[in-house]
């Protein structure tokens, strides 16, 4: 039985490999890539399931939904406008508070339980682990955001909204959220204490939020600060603008944070 | 199967492993023996690819654990010292997850999980949530996850720690059985465990391998003298000195707390039992018992370590 | 030299950590001085501070080079440096990609009214911009305008590499305000080669026109012929053309009237001559003047109504003319059958934006049908711009009964024509002529309707050879107004604040129960 595994999982005889045609090699490559992402999916899905077994998930969701719901009600029914720009700006602020709860456990909890050791001694690369965890938290984010989809539905029913900015806001929230999650994942990778991870994440996000406040001056620092402000860039999306420069920024920030998370996980090897 | 060469590992300035080399052949069960903090866990973590050595190499099935970590890890089932379990999962889903993570083909996963559940005696708790399991079951789930992808090599770090005596016996029995099919490395600071389960022992102390042999061989090699115990009916004062006069006898002394038990140390390699029996019978002291005294691993272990200490000093 | 170094090396080595901290502090303060404390007299200061810091770093490294080298040779050193360098490299790549992404980006405007998109007109003007323009907006940071103006000016910046724009708060930047001579807020200053334009409380139209003003070498002149009962370009009543005049002036044209009778000739500086529905016939001298003007490469827009003066003598040289009679069509505004809705555009530079935007509705009142002679004059192309449907009919007299009869001529009729030199013709002939069978569509009464203003302005722009201005303005949409009923309010509140969170709570309890 053992023989069956070792052959099927990895080792193909070199002579056999050279005999394979291009098509077979391509197929093997696709299978290889497929299994690479399958592992990521496995880790991600376990993460989602684990998250939704903890009470923190529900506390977070209820907090989020009540606040969003109230703001929505205030803007839509009291403010009597179908322009949900301010609603989506506020959603982004609330996200800043709940993202740490989504990411704090990712690595910190596993490190505390020792399961990280298990994961990292499995035939899985550090990138797969980090991407899997990140994907897991991203799925949680998607689920959370999808619970606010009643907003366009209700507005469409009652008023005559311009729905374009709604969808661009959701796209913005996904990219903006992904960047925040990656930062959270990084902090979680540095410690075995969830609370520290959450506080550090929130601190970083807050800093990246307020950094654009004193920034309306001319030239130099202020311009730089605006450029790296997470929230400032998001505002455009809620305004109905989908700008590739913001998307590039968020994707790059996400990649960088995940890269540092991988490096942090990997640093056990040489520290 | 496992080839370790000149492993050295520093944690900061602390030297956890110092030039450790050994090989483990297919189907062998070897034990790392040593006090806490000797470097057993470090060595195992390096073999499993969790840590990297400061210097030296480790290979599993020909794959270097640093250069080729993913390949090397496919051959290993590892159970760390703190049993790593996701408390919110059920035993079954946990084992399924681990099997998938270790790339057991989809069609065979259920079969493998059922097999290890059976093998590790987890049948009654298979649908329970891990967080609610007792220590013994948790330990067994830990072993089950190491086994689930049927790895050629099993690395078990302190598999019996914190178990009650009955559970210890069960787990040891399990390991012994596993030794028939897998190459097993286990670490322990409890001596009988090694002699009971392992075919070979590595004694690690302060990051160095200070001895390596079979449990029997170790005893034999390290025995500087042989000891014979004699129980007599009567033990007159002159018995000690009269026995000491026999050839090849180093020392004779009364065993403390036992009235008529004498311990006779003889030169190694010569069996003095016939002469002693003849002598005692001749004197008419009444021979009740005559046997060779087996030196325990504990004594050997202490012996080695103290000798090591002397050398260092 | 080396031995001297060797002798002091161990003594200096004791100060390593001090040197490193000192160096780091100096480099940081140097950068701070460079960016935060700009003082003309101490421009050199930051260089001195930073270089002293770097030196102390170098010394710290030099005295420790043996141990540093040997550390680097261990696996830890190797992997650590490797990780550090690749992290820096990664950061550099990310910053670079981000930087490139910032410069080369695509902006998609998902709003229905294209709120964030500059009008095609502005974009065309900015694309053709060859001079560098600096734009500084002074707005209160706490005002809602601030963000709006900054976004707007940012899109100006994005549209042309020659524009640099910023928006600042007047109170924070008194020096800048003084430099541009700005004393009140909500002001935008445009500067180009020392010339300045100031726009207060402006929006896109004003800003673009300021840019036009700065970059135009010469104001183009438009003459409206007067004296034959034409629409007056300065009159504010329904028949007047004052609205059109305002539009033209925003586009930086100079508008003047021309009493052709008195002058006997069209002025040399005339770029476009407009004849808007003359009711009294032209004198022969005037006709001659017009002919001379057109022959000499003039550009003219001639709008004639059914009862207008006969100008066929001028027109026939260019192969066009006016039929007598009134055009009626089945596509009309219900109230007045003389008012036509035109939906048929033919391909031409003037009409292209309408076809592109599918903005194909134009209101003409009391139209004359135009004709095209069999023989087009050599060197010219005649293009039809607007047409009625084939159901249209022509009435000779305007009577009570306007229903089509058998003897009425049937459409389609041409309502607008453009004459331009063929592309193959030599450069001598530059004459451009547009003939429209109606002059009321551009009057104050009708010009706000549909795309009338756009059509008129595009025609002028095309005649004035300002092709980049030939575009249409997007329509503004009124804000969404609705009155929620009490039940709707209650429903929204209950659902979003109470029911949905409660559902999540139930789900949580469900999960908890199932796991017990």
mmCIF file of N, CA and C in Angstrom, chain A residues 127-166:
data_model
loop_
_atom_site.group_PDB
_atom_site.id
_atom_site.type_symbol
_atom_site.label_atom_id
_atom_site.label_comp_id
_atom_site.label_asym_id
_atom_site.label_seq_id
_atom_site.Cartn_x
_atom_site.Cartn_y
_atom_site.Cartn_z
ATOM 1 N N UNK A 127 4.404 29.050 1.170
ATOM 2 C CA UNK A 127 3.501 29.912 0.391
ATOM 3 C C UNK A 127 2.093 29.337 0.370
ATOM 4 N N UNK A 128 2.019 28.005 0.227
ATOM 5 C CA UNK A 128 0.695 27.382 0.216
ATOM 6 C C UNK A 128 -0.013 27.617 1.542
ATOM 7 N N UNK A 129 0.751 27.476 2.631
ATOM 8 C CA UNK A 129 0.141 27.677 3.947
ATOM 9 C C UNK A 129 -0.373 29.111 4.065
ATOM 10 N N UNK A 130 0.502 30.074 3.714
ATOM 11 C CA UNK A 130 0.126 31.483 3.873
ATOM 12 C C UNK A 130 -1.034 31.844 2.945
ATOM 13 N N UNK A 131 -0.937 31.409 1.693
ATOM 14 C CA UNK A 131 -2.020 31.722 0.751
ATOM 15 C C UNK A 131 -3.324 31.055 1.173
ATOM 16 N N UNK A 132 -3.214 29.823 1.662
ATOM 17 C CA UNK A 132 -4.403 29.109 2.123
ATOM 18 C C UNK A 132 -5.086 29.857 3.247
ATOM 19 N N UNK A 133 -4.283 30.262 4.217
ATOM 20 C CA UNK A 133 -4.839 30.995 5.367
ATOM 21 C C UNK A 133 -5.451 32.303 4.895
ATOM 22 N N UNK A 134 -4.739 32.985 4.025
ATOM 23 C CA UNK A 134 -5.233 34.269 3.523
ATOM 24 C C UNK A 134 -6.546 34.074 2.777
ATOM 25 N N UNK A 135 -6.567 33.043 1.928
ATOM 26 C CA UNK A 135 -7.789 32.759 1.178
ATOM 27 C C UNK A 135 -8.949 32.480 2.134
ATOM 28 N N UNK A 136 -8.639 31.732 3.195
ATOM 29 C CA UNK A 136 -9.661 31.432 4.190
ATOM 30 C C UNK A 136 -10.269 32.699 4.749
ATOM 31 N N UNK A 137 -9.392 33.630 5.150
ATOM 32 C CA UNK A 137 -9.921 34.864 5.725
ATOM 33 C C UNK A 137 -10.629 35.687 4.659
ATOM 34 N N UNK A 138 -10.179 35.558 3.421
ATOM 35 C CA UNK A 138 -10.819 36.313 2.335
ATOM 36 C C UNK A 138 -12.234 35.785 2.085
ATOM 37 N N UNK A 139 -12.379 34.464 2.185
ATOM 38 C CA UNK A 139 -13.719 33.891 2.032
ATOM 39 C C UNK A 139 -14.630 34.402 3.149
ATOM 40 N N UNK A 140 -14.079 34.458 4.354
ATOM 41 C CA UNK A 140 -14.858 34.990 5.475
ATOM 42 C C UNK A 140 -15.287 36.428 5.166
ATOM 43 N N UNK A 141 -14.360 37.203 4.631
ATOM 44 C CA UNK A 141 -14.674 38.596 4.273
ATOM 45 C C UNK A 141 -15.796 38.644 3.232
ATOM 46 N N UNK A 142 -15.678 37.769 2.235
ATOM 47 C CA UNK A 142 -16.694 37.755 1.184
ATOM 48 C C UNK A 142 -18.059 37.426 1.761
ATOM 49 N N UNK A 143 -18.082 36.432 2.663
ATOM 50 C CA UNK A 143 -19.353 36.063 3.283
ATOM 51 C C UNK A 143 -19.906 37.259 4.058
ATOM 52 N N UNK A 144 -19.029 37.907 4.822
ATOM 53 C CA UNK A 144 -19.452 39.057 5.617
ATOM 54 C C UNK A 144 -20.042 40.144 4.720
ATOM 55 N N UNK A 145 -19.317 40.462 3.634
ATOM 56 C CA UNK A 145 -19.788 41.530 2.759
ATOM 57 C C UNK A 145 -21.073 41.133 2.044
ATOM 58 N N UNK A 146 -21.178 39.838 1.716
ATOM 59 C CA UNK A 146 -22.366 39.422 0.971
ATOM 60 C C UNK A 146 -23.619 39.592 1.822
ATOM 61 N N UNK A 147 -23.441 39.640 3.144
ATOM 62 C CA UNK A 147 -24.603 39.846 4.004
ATOM 63 C C UNK A 147 -25.136 41.272 3.898
ATOM 64 N N UNK A 148 -24.381 42.171 3.276
ATOM 65 C CA UNK A 148 -24.881 43.535 3.104
ATOM 66 C C UNK A 148 -25.521 43.721 1.729
ATOM 67 N N UNK A 149 -25.608 42.643 0.968
ATOM 68 C CA UNK A 149 -26.148 42.782 -0.396
ATOM 69 C C UNK A 149 -27.632 43.127 -0.412
ATOM 70 N N UNK A 150 -28.263 43.069 0.775
ATOM 71 C CA UNK A 150 -29.660 43.481 0.801
ATOM 72 C C UNK A 150 -29.777 44.973 0.493
ATOM 73 N N UNK A 151 -28.690 45.715 0.690
ATOM 74 C CA UNK A 151 -28.738 47.167 0.475
ATOM 75 C C UNK A 151 -29.130 47.510 -0.969
ATOM 76 N N UNK A 152 -28.390 47.051 -1.994
ATOM 77 C CA UNK A 152 -28.836 47.367 -3.348
ATOM 78 C C UNK A 152 -30.228 46.833 -3.653
ATOM 79 N N UNK A 153 -30.553 45.662 -3.108
ATOM 80 C CA UNK A 153 -31.865 45.077 -3.397
ATOM 81 C C UNK A 153 -32.970 45.991 -2.882
ATOM 82 N N UNK A 154 -32.848 46.402 -1.633
ATOM 83 C CA UNK A 154 -33.896 47.246 -1.041
ATOM 84 C C UNK A 154 -33.953 48.607 -1.732
ATOM 85 N N UNK A 155 -32.787 49.194 -1.985
ATOM 86 C CA UNK A 155 -32.770 50.521 -2.609
ATOM 87 C C UNK A 155 -33.414 50.457 -3.988
ATOM 88 N N UNK A 156 -33.111 49.404 -4.713
ATOM 89 C CA UNK A 156 -33.664 49.237 -6.058
ATOM 90 C C UNK A 156 -35.189 49.132 -6.013
ATOM 91 N N UNK A 157 -35.661 48.479 -4.981
ATOM 92 C CA UNK A 157 -37.102 48.312 -4.813
ATOM 93 C C UNK A 157 -37.807 49.647 -4.583
ATOM 94 N N UNK A 158 -37.207 50.464 -3.721
ATOM 95 C CA UNK A 158 -37.916 51.649 -3.251
ATOM 96 C C UNK A 158 -37.587 52.886 -4.087
ATOM 97 N N UNK A 159 -36.317 53.029 -4.487
ATOM 98 C CA UNK A 159 -35.922 54.239 -5.203
ATOM 99 C C UNK A 159 -35.415 53.880 -6.590
ATOM 100 N N UNK A 160 -34.838 54.861 -7.232
ATOM 101 C CA UNK A 160 -34.306 54.640 -8.572
ATOM 102 C C UNK A 160 -32.807 54.913 -8.551
ATOM 103 N N UNK A 161 -32.025 53.992 -7.974
ATOM 104 C CA UNK A 161 -30.617 54.283 -7.729
ATOM 105 C C UNK A 161 -29.755 54.074 -8.969
ATOM 106 N N UNK A 162 -28.609 54.718 -8.955
ATOM 107 C CA UNK A 162 -27.568 54.438 -9.937
ATOM 108 C C UNK A 162 -26.712 53.341 -9.322
ATOM 109 N N UNK A 163 -26.921 52.107 -9.774
ATOM 110 C CA UNK A 163 -26.288 50.974 -9.086
ATOM 111 C C UNK A 163 -24.815 50.808 -9.420
ATOM 112 N N UNK A 164 -24.343 51.491 -10.475
ATOM 113 C CA UNK A 164 -22.929 51.382 -10.838
ATOM 114 C C UNK A 164 -21.988 51.593 -9.659
ATOM 115 N N UNK A 165 -22.127 52.716 -8.942
ATOM 116 C CA UNK A 165 -21.234 52.946 -7.801
ATOM 117 C C UNK A 165 -21.355 51.887 -6.715
ATOM 118 N N UNK A 166 -22.504 51.237 -6.593
ATOM 119 C CA UNK A 166 -22.636 50.173 -5.591
ATOM 120 C C UNK A 166 -21.668 49.047 -5.917
#
